[in-house]
Structures are given as structure tokens and as C-alpha cells.
Coordinates of C-alpha atoms and ligand atoms in Angstrom, one line a residue:
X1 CA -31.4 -47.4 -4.4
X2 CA -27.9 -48.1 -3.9
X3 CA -26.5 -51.4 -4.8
X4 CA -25.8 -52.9 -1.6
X5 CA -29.5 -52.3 -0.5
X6 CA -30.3 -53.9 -3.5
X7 CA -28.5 -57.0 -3.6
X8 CA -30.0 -57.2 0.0
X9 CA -33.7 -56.3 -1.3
X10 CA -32.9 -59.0 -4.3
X11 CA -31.8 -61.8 -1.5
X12 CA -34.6 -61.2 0.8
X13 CA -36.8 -61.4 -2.2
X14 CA -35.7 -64.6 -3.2
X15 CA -35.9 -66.4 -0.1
X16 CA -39.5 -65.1 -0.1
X17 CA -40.1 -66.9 -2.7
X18 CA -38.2 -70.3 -1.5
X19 CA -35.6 -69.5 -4.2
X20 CA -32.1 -70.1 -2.6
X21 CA -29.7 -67.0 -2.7
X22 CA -27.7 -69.6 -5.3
X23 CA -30.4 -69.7 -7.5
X24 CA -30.9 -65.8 -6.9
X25 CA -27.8 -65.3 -8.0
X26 CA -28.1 -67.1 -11.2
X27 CA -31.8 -65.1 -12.0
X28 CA -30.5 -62.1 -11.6
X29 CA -27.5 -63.2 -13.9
X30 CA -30.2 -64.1 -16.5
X31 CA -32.1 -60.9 -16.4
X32 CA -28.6 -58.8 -16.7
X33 CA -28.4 -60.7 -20.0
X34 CA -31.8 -60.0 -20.9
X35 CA -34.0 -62.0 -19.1
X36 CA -34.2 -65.2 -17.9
X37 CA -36.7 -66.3 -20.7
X38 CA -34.8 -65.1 -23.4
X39 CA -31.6 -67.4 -21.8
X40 CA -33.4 -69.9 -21.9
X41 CA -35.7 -69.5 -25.5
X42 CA -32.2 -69.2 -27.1
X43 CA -31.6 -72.0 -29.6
X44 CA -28.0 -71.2 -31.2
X45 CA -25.2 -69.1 -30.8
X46 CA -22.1 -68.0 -33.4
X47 CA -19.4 -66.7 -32.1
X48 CA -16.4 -65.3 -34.6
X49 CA -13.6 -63.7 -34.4
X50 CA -9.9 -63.8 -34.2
X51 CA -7.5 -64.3 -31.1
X52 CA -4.7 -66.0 -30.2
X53 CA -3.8 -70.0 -28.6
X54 CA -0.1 -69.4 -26.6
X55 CA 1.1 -72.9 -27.0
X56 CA 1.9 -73.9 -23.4
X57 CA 4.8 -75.0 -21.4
X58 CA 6.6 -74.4 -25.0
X59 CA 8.1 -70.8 -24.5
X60 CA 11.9 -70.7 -25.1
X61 CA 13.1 -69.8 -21.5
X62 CA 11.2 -70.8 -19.0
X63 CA 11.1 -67.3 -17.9
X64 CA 10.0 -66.0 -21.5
X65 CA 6.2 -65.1 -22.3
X66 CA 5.1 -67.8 -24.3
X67 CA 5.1 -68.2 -27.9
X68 CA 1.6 -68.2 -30.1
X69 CA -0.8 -70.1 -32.4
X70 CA -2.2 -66.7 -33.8
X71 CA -5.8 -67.4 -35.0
X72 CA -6.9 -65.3 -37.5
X73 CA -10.2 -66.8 -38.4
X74 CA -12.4 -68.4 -35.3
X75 CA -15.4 -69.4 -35.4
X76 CA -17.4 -71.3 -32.5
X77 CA -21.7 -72.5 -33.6
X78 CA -23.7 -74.2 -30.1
X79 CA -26.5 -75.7 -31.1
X80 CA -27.9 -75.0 -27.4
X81 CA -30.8 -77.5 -27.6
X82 CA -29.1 -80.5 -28.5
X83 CA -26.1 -80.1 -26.7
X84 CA -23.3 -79.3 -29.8
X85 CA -21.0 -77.6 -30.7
X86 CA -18.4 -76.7 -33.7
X87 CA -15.0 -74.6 -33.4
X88 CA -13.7 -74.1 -36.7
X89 CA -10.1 -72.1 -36.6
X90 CA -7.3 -71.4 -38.7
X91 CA -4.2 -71.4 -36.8
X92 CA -0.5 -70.0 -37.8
X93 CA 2.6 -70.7 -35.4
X94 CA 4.1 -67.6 -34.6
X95 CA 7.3 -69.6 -34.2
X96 CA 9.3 -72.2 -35.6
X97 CA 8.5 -75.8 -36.0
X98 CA 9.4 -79.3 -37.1
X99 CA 5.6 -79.8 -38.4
X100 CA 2.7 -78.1 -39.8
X101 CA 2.3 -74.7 -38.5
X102 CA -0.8 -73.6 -40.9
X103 CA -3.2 -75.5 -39.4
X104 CA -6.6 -76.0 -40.3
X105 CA -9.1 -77.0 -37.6
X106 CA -12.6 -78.4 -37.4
X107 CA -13.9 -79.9 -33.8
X108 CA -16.9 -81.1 -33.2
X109 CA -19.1 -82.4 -30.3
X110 CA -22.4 -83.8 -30.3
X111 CA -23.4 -84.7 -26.8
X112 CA -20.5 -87.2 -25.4
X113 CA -19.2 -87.7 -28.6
X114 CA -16.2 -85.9 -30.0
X115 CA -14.8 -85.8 -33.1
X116 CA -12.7 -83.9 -35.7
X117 CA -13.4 -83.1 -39.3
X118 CA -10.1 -83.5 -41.8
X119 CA -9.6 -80.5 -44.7
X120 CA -11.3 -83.4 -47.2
X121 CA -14.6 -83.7 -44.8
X122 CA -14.2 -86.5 -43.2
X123 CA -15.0 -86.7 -39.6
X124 CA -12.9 -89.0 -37.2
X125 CA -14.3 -89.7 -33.4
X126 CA -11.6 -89.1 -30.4
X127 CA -11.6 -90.0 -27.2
X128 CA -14.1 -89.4 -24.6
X129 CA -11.7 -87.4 -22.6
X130 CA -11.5 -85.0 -25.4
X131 CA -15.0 -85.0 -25.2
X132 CA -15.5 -84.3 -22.0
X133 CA -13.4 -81.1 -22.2
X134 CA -15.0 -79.9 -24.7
X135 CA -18.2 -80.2 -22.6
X136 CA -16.5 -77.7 -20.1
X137 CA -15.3 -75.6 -23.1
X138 CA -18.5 -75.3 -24.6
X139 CA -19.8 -73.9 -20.7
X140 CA -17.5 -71.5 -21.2
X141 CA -20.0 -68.9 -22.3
X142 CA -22.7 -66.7 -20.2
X143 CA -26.1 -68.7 -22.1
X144 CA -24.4 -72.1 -21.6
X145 CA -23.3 -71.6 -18.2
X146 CA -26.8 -69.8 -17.2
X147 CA -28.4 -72.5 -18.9
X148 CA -26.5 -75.5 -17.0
X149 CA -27.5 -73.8 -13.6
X150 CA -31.0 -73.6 -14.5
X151 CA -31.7 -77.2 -15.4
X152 CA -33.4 -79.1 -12.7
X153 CA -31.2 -81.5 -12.7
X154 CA -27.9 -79.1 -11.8
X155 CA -26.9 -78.8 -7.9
X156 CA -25.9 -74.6 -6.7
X157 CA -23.8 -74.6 -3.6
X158 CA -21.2 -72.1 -1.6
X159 CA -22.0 -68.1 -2.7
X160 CA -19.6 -66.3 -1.4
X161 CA -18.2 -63.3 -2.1
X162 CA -14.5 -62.2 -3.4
X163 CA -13.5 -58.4 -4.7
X164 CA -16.7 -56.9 -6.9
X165 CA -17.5 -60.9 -7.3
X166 CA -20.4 -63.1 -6.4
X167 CA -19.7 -66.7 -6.7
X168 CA -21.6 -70.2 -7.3
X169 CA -20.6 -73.5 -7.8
X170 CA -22.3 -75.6 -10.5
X171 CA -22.4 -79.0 -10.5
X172 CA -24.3 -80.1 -13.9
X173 CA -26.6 -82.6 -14.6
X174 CA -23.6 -84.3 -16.6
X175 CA -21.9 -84.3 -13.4
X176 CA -18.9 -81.4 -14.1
X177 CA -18.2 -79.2 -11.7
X178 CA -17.7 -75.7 -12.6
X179 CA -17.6 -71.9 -10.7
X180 CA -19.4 -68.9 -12.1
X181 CA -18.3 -65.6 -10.7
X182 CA -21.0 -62.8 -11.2
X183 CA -20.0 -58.9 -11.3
X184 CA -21.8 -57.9 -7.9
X185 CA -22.7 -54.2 -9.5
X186 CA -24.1 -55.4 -12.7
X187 CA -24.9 -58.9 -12.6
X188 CA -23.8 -60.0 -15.8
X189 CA -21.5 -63.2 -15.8
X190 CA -17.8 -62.6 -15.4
X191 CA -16.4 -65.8 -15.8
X192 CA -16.5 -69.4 -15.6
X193 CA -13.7 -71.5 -13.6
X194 CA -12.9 -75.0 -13.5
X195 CA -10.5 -77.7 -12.3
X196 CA -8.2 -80.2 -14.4
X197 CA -5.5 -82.2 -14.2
X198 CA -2.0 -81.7 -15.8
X199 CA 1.0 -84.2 -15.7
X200 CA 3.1 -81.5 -15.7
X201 CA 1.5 -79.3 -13.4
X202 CA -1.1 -81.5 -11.1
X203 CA -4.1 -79.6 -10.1
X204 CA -5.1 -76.5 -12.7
X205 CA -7.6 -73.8 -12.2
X206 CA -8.8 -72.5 -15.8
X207 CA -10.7 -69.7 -16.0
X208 CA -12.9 -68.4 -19.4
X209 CA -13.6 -64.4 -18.1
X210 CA -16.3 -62.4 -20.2
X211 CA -15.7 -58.7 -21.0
X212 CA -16.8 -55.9 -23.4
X213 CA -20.2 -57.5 -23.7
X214 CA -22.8 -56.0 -26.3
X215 CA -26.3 -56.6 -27.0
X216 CA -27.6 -58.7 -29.7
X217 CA -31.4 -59.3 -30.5
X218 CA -31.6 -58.2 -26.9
X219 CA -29.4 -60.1 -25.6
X220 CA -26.2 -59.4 -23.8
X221 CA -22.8 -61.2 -25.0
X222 CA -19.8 -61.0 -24.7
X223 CA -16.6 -59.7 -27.6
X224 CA -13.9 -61.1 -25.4
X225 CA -13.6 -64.5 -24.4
X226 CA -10.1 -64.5 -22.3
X227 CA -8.7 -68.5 -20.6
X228 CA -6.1 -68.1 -18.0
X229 CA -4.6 -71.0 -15.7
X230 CA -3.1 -70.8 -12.7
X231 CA 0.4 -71.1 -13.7
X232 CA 2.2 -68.1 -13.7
X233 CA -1.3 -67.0 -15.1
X234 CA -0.6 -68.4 -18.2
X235 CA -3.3 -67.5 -21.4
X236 CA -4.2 -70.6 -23.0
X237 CA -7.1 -68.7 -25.5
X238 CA -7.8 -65.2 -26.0
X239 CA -10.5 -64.5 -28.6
X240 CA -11.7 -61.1 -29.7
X241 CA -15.1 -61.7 -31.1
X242 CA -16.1 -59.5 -34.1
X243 CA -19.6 -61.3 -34.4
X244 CA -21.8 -63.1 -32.2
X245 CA -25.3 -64.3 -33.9
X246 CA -28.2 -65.7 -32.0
X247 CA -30.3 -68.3 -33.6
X248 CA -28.7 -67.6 -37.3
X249 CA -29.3 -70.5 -39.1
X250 CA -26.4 -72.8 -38.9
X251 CA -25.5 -75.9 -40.4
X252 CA -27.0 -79.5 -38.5
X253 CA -23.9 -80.0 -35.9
X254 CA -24.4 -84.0 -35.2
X255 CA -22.0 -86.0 -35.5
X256 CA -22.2 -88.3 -38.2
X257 CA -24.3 -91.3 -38.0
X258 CA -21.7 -93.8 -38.6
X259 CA -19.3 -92.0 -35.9
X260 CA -22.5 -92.3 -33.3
X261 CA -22.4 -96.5 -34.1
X262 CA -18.6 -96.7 -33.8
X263 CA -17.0 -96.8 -30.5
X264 CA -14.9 -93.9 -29.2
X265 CA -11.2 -94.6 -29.6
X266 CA -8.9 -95.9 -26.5
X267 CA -6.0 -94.1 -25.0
X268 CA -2.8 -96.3 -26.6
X269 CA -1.8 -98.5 -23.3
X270 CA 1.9 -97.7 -22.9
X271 CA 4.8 -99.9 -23.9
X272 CA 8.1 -99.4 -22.7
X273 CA 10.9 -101.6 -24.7
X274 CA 14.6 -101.6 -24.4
X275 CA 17.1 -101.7 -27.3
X276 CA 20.7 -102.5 -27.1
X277 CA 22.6 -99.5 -28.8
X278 CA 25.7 -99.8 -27.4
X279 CA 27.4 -101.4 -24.7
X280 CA 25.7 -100.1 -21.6
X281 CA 23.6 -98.1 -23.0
X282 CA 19.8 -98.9 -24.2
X283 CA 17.1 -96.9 -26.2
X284 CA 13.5 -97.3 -24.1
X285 CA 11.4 -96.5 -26.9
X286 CA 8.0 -98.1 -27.2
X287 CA 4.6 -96.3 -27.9
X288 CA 4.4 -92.8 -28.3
X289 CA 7.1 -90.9 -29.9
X290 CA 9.2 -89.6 -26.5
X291 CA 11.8 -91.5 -25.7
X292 CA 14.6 -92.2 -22.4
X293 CA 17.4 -93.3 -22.9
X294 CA 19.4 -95.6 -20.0
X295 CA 23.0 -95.5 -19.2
X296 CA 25.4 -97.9 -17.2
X297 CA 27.6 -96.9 -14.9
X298 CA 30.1 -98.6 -12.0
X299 CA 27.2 -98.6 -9.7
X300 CA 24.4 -96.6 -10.6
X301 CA 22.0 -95.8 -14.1
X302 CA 21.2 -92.6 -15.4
X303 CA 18.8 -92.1 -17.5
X304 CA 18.0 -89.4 -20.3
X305 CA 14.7 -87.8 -20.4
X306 CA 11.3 -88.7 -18.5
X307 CA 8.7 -87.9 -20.7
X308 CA 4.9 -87.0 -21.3
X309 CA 3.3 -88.6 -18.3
X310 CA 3.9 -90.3 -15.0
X311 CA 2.4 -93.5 -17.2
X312 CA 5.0 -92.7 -19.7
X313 CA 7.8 -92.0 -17.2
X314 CA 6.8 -95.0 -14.2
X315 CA 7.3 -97.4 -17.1
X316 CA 10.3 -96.3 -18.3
X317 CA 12.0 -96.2 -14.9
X318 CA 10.1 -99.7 -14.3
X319 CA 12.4 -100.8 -17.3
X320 CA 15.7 -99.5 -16.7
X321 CA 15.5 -101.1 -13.3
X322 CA 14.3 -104.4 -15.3
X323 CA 17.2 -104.4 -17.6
X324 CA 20.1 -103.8 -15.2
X325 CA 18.2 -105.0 -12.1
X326 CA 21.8 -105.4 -10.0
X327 CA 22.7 -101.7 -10.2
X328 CA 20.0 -98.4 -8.7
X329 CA 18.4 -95.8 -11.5
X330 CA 19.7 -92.5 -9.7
X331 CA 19.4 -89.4 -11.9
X332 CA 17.8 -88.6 -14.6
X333 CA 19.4 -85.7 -17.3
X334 CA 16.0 -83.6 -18.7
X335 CA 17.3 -81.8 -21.7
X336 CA 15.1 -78.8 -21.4
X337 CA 12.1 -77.9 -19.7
X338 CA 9.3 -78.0 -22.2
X339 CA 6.4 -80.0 -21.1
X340 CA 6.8 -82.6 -23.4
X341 CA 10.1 -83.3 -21.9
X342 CA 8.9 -83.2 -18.6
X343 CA 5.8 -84.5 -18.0
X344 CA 7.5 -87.4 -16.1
X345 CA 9.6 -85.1 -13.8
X346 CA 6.7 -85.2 -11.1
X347 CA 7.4 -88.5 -11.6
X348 CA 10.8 -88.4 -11.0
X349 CA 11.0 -86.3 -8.3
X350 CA 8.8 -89.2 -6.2
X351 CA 11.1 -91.4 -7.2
X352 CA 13.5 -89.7 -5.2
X353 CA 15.6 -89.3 -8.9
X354 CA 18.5 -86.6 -9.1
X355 CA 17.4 -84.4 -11.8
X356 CA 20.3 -83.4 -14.2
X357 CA 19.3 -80.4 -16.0
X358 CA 20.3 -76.7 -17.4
X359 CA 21.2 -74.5 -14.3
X360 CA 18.5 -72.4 -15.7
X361 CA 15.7 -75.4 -15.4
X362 CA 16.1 -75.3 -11.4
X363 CA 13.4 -72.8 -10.6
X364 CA 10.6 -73.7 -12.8
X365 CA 11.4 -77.3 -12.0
X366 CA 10.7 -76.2 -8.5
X367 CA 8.2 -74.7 -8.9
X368 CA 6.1 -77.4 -11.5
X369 CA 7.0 -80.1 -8.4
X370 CA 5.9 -78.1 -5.7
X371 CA 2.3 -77.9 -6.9
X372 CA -0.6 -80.6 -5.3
X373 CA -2.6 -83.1 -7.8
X374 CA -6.2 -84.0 -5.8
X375 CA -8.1 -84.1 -8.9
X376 CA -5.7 -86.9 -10.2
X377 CA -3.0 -88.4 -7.3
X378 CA 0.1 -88.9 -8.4
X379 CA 2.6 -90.8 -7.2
X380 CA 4.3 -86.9 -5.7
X381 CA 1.1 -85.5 -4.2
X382 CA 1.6 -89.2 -2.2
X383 CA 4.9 -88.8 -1.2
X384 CA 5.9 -85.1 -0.7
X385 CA 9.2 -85.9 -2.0
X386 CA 11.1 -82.4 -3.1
X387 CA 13.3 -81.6 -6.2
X388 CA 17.0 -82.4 -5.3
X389 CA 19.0 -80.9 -8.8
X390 CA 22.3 -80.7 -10.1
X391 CA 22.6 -78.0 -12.6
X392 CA 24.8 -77.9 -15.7
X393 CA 26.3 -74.9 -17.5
X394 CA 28.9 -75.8 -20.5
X395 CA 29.4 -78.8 -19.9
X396 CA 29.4 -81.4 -17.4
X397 CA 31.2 -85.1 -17.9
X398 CA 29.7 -88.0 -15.9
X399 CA 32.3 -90.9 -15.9
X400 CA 33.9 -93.8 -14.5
X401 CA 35.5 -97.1 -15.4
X402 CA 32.0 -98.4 -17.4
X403 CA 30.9 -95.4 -19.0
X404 CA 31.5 -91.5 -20.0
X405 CA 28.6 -89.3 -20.8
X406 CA 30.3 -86.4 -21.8
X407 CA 26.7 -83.5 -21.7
X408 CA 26.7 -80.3 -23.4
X409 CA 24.7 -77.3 -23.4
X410 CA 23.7 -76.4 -26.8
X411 CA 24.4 -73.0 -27.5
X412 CA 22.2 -69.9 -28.9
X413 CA 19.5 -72.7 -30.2
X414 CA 16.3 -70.3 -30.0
X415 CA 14.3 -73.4 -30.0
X416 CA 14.9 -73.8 -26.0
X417 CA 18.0 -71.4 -25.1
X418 CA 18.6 -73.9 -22.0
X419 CA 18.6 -76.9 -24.4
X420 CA 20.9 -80.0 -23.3
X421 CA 22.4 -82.8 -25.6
X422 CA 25.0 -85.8 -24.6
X423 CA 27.6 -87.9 -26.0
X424 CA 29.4 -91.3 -25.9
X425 CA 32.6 -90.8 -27.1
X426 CA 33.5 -94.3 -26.9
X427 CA 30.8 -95.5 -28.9
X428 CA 29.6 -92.8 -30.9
X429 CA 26.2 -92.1 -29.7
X430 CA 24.3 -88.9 -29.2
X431 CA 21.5 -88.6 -28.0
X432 CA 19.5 -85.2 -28.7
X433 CA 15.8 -84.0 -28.6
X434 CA 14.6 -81.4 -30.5
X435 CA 17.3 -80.5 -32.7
X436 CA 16.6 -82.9 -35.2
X437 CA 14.7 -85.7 -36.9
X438 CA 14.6 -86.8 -40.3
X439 CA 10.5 -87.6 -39.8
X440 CA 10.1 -83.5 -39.8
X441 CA 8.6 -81.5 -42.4
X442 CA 10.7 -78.9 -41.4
X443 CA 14.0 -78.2 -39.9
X444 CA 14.4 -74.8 -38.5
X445 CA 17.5 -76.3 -36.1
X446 CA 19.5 -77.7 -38.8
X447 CA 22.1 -74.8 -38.9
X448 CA 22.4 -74.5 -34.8
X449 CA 22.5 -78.2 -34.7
X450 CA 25.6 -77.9 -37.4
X451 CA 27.3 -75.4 -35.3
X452 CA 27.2 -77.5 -32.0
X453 CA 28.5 -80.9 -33.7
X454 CA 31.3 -78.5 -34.7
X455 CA 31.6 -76.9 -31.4
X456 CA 31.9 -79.6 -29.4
X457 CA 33.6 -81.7 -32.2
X458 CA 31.0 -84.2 -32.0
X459 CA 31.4 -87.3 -35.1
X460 CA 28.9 -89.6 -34.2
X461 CA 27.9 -92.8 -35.5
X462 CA 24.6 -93.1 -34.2
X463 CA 21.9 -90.3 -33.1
X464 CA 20.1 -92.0 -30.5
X465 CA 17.1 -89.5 -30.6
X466 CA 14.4 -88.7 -27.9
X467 CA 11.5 -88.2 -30.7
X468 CA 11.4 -90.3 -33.9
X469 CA 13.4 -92.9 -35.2
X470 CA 17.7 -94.0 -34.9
X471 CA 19.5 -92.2 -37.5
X472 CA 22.7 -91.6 -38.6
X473 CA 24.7 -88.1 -39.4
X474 CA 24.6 -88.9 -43.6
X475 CA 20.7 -90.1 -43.1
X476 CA 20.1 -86.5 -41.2
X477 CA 22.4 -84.4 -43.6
X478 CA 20.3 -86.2 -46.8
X479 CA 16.8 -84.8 -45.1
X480 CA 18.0 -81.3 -44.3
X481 CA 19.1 -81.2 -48.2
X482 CA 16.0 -82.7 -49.4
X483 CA 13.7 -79.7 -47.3
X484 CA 16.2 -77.4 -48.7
X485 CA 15.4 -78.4 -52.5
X486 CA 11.6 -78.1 -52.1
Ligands
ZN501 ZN1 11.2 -78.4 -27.0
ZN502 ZN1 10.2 -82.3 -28.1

């Protein structure tokens, strides 16, 4: 029997037995894996391996693949019954950084509650929208997906077909709402897919695809576990398993008793204040550690940098126009185009802001703004408002009778090729991001950064940074030296 007749024969069968073709779908799914009783008699699963985490939005030119967390040692235990799950993972940066970059990691999840267990063993709870990703995540599997669809209290809708794919829609009994696409010839899962919301990007499509699956206690499971978005199909995980165990003993996953009483910590509210640093010219710091910073001019502001999030970036432009209330906020310079530094520009952009950036920026900041947010509304899925940009090269000097910005491009930094920096002559003040900060544990820039002061003979008084603290050139110098003697 071909497969076509097949599928047709499997269909017909299931409606014979008041089974919709969803729920056919998802049984023959099951018995591809080894039967639908053995999906569901499984108690845990161990996955381990080694793969990699590209850290995203964070490559060097916005054209450049990105750069990697390589993870040599993963492993991920479900404890299917009771709803947990553990990811242990040792990750190494395969780039330069200002902080840690051999990282140690413990996650854990215990129903709706998430937390993370330190080197020393002591487990701290996060927030419940960690926890609720890490609900998807943990669906990101064939037996936890399968299993989901199965329970009474989950809702199948919409097969359709696309290329050698079946596909469903789950909606769990927890409420999230997830796609499983089933290879039409074999019938083993192919991959889960689901929505979430980015401030940088709006709507995003991940996708977890299952390949070079193997049988195990006669059950089939996957040895590649591959998570793409749908942004410039971007990996965001890609582990190679090298052992998956079904109901090994593994260690009791719950969380902690005393985490279960506690509550589960609240998202920091956002604080915007403004500090005088010069005449005309304030530091918007606050909470977080992304910072603007606001300039005066004749008639207009300009602010540097629109960080982190349209919560972040509303409240900063909320207080620029509060501190010079007689004068419009305009522009906005964006230094470079990492995602840390511009998870306001959607923000901007509605605001009908000119964004100042690198002539290089203009075409990913196109494209980042041109994407829709349903799942979350922002203020730019509202409006429609579209990116109007003036790129710099060298240099370019904004002045008139108030104020003179003089900004430069920073050259051959490998940190973000494209990177921006400005000066006040007149009082001083630089204002940078990424180059340098004397909170680091590490400062891979310190030598570029050097060169560029030089360069542009800049002999500051203040450094007016975007991440950590006001510093000045001697402070800096003293914590480059003090890294170099360790
Ligand atoms: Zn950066
Ligand atoms: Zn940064």
C-alpha cells in the first residue's frame, strides 16, 4: 500500500471511530514513536549532549552569522508525570566579553514555578514569565508534545498540510498554544513551533525540529534537537544528543519547598531619572543598567541610545520631553545595532524619531521595524510609522549656537565593527557603550578604545556611559591596569 492510500485508509479509519483527523494525526504520531501506550507509560526522559546557543541580535555586523555560547556538556532530565524539568549546561563564549563567559548553568522548573540553582546549590525562584517559557521549552520534545495533545483537557484544530508535512495546532490544558508538524511518510514528529514576543523584533515564530531519531527501550527519540526563529532564520539552540535515557533514575526535580512558599519575583517597574552632567546635556539613567543620554540644541533634543524595551525607551523619551518641555525630542543616535541597544528603536520609529546611526545599521534597522507585534501591540504595530534614517560614516558633527555633538565611528572595534561614540568638546563629555566600563570583569576593548581617544584626539573629562556607572579617563585607565595585573 502506498502511502497516500494509507493516510487516506488511516483518516477514514479514524472518523470511523469518532476520532477527529487531529486526533488521528497525533495516534499515528504515537505509534511511529512506539506506540501510543508506551508515550504515554513514559515517566522520565535524559537528554545529553553537546551543542551550541548563538547569542542573538549580538553578531558583530549585522550581516555577520552570529557569534556562539558553545555548550560542551548539556544535559536536559523531564520528570513527565509531575510536570519538571532540569537543564544543566556548561557554556563557553566563543567571543569576547566584559563578563563571565564560562558559565555554569542549572534551571529548573517545577510546574509554574521556575527557578535557578547557583554553583554553591542554592536555588533562587524567577519570574513567572521565565517560567512560562520554559513550559514551551520543555514541549519541545516528541513525548512532551504527544503527551500535551493527548490530555483531555488539550484543544486540536486546523490540519493542514505543507511540503512532506502534516500539521496541528495544540492548545494545552495550561493554555499555550503550540504547532506540531508530523513527517506525512513516516509519522514521527518533526517539530514543534510557537509564537513569542520580542521588543526588538515583535511577533517571533520558534521552531524546535527533530531529526536523526533512534530507538531507545523501544522508543523512538530524537539526537538532534535544532531552534530556529524567523529572523533571518536565526539558530537560537542546536543540540547534538549523545544519550537519551528513558525512565533512568534521576534525581527528585521539585523545587524546593521554601521556593514553593515564597512568591515569584516581579519584573523591576522602570524608572527613568535625569542627571545634570553638563550644561544641556542630562544622563537618563534609572533602573536597569542601559542608559540615554539627552542633548540640547537651538530648537530641538537629541537623544543617545533607546534601549532594552519600548517600557524602557517610552520612559526615557517621556523624560527628555519632561526636562526640556519647551523644545521637541527629534532624533535619536543608536550606537550600534545589537539588541540591547535597540530594543527601543520600534519604539522610536512610532515616535516618528529620526534615527541617527552607522550607514551600515539602515537595513537591518528596516527590516527589525518593518515586522508586525499581535502577540504583544506596540506602540509601531499601532501606528505603521516607517524608519526615516540618517546614516553616519566618519564622522558627522551636529551643532549650533547651544550645543556641538561632534559623533564618530569607532574604528576596526571587532566588538560591533559599525560601533558609534560622541563628544562634547566644550564640556568634555563622551558618551560611549560598549567600549568600556570599570564594573567589567574584563576588558577586551581597552586597546581599540585607546586607539580611538587617540584618533579622534578625544581628552575627556567625563565618560558619560550607556551601561554602568560615570567615570572618568584616570578611574577607567586604573581598572584596565588592575585586569591586567591579575
Ligand atoms: Zn554591543
Ligand atoms: Zn551593550
Amino acid at each position: 500500500m502506498n502511502f497516500k492510500i494509507a493516510a487516506i485508509a488511516l483518516l477514514a479509519c479514524a472518523a470511523a471511530f469518532g476520532q477527529s483527523p487531529e486526533m488521528a494525526i497525533i495516534t499515528r504520531a504515537g505509534e511511529a514513536l512506539g506506540g501510543k501506550d508506551k508515550v504515554l507509560a513514559v515517566k522520565t526522559l535524559v537528554i545529553e549532549g553537546s551543542g551550541i546557543n548563538p547569542n542573538i541580535g549580538q553578531n558583530p555586523l549585522p550581516e555577520s552569522p552570529l557569534l556562539n555560547w558553545n555548550v560542551p556538556e548539556f544535559k536536559r532530565s523531564i520528570d513527565l508525570a509531575n510536570g519538571r524539568m532540569r537543564v544543566e549546561q556548561h557554556r563557553i563564549a566563543g567571543f569576547d566579553f566584559a563578563l563571565a563567559t564560562d558559565v555554569r548553568q542549572n534551571l529548573g522548573l517545577d510546574g509554574s514555578i521556575a527557578f535557578n540553582v547557583n554553583p554553591d546549590g542554592i536555588a533562587q525562584r524567577v519570574g513567572d514569565a521565565v517560567a512560562a517559557d520554559r513550559r514551551i521549552e520543555m514541549l519541545g520534545n516528541p513525548v512532551t508534545i504527544l503527551r500535551a495533545a493527548l490530555d483531555p483537557g488539550a484543544k486540536l484544530s486546523n490540519l493542514r498540510k505543507k511540503g512532506s508535512e502534516q500539521r496541528v495546532d495544540i492548545t494545552t490544558a495550561a493554555g499555550d498554544k503550540l504547532t506540531l508538524a508530523v513527517n506525512a511518510k513516516t509519522g514521527l514528529p518533526a517539530s514543534v513551533s510557537w509564537m513569542s514576543s520580542s521588543e526588538n523584533l515583535g511577533d517571533v515564530i520558534n521552531t524546535t525540529s527533530f531529526s536523526n531519531y533512534e530507538t531507545v527501550d523501544g522508543l523512538k527519540l530524537p539526537k538532534r534537537y535544532l531552534t530556529t526563529i524567523d529572523f533571518r532564520n536565526w539558530t537560537t539552540a542546536d543540540i547534538q544528543v549523545s544519550k537519551n535515557t528513558v525512565d533512568g533514575n534521576i534525581a527528585d526535580l521539585a523545587a524546593p519547598a521554601t521556593l514553593k512558599a515564597s512568591p515569584a519575583p516581579q519584573p523591576q517597574p522602570v524608572s527613568v531619572d535625569a542627571q545634570e552632567v553638563g550644561k544641556g546635556i542630562w544622563w537618563l539613567a534609572g533602573s536597569g543598567n542601559a542608559r540615554s543620554i539627552l542633548f540640547e540644541f537651538d530648537d530641538h533634543l537629541t537623544l543617545f541610545e533607546v534601549p532594552t524595551s519600548e517600557a524602557r525607551s517610552k520612559a526615557v523619551i517621556d523624560k527628555a520631553r519632561s526636562v526640556v518641555p519647551s523644545k521637541p525630542l527629534t532624533e535619536v543616535i543608536v550606537s550600534h545595532h545589537h539588541f540591547d541597544h535597540t530594543g527601543g528603536l520600534r519604539t522610536a520609529v512610532a515616535d516618528g524619531l529620526v534615527v541617527i546611526s552607522h550607514k551600515g545599521n539602515e537595513g537591518i534597522f528596516k527590516e527589525v521595524t518593518s515586522r508586525k507585534a499581535t502577540l504583544k501591540p506596540d506602540l509601531l504595530t499601532a501606528n505603521g510609522k516607517t524608519l526615516k534614517f540618517r546614516g553616519v560614516d566618519d564622522t558627522l558633527v551636529l551643532k549650533d549656537k547651544s550645543m556641538e555633538v561632534m559623533i564618530y565611528h569607532v574604528k576596526d572595534n571587532t566588538h560591533s565593527p559599525l560601533l558609534l561614540m560622541a563628544y562634547v568638546p566644550r564640556d568634555k563629555i563622551l558618551v560611549q557603550g560598549d567600549l568600556i566600563d570599570v564594573g567589567w570583569t574584563q576588558h577586551p576593548w581597552a586597546d581599540n578604545y585607546a586607539k580611538n581617544l587617540e584618533l579622534r584626539k578625544i581628552d575627556f573629562a567625563k565618560d558619560v556611559p550607556v551601561h554602568g556607572k560615570i567615570q572618568t579617563h584616570a578611574e577607567e585607565l586604573a581598572a584596565i591596569a588592575a585586569m591586567k595585573k591579575q
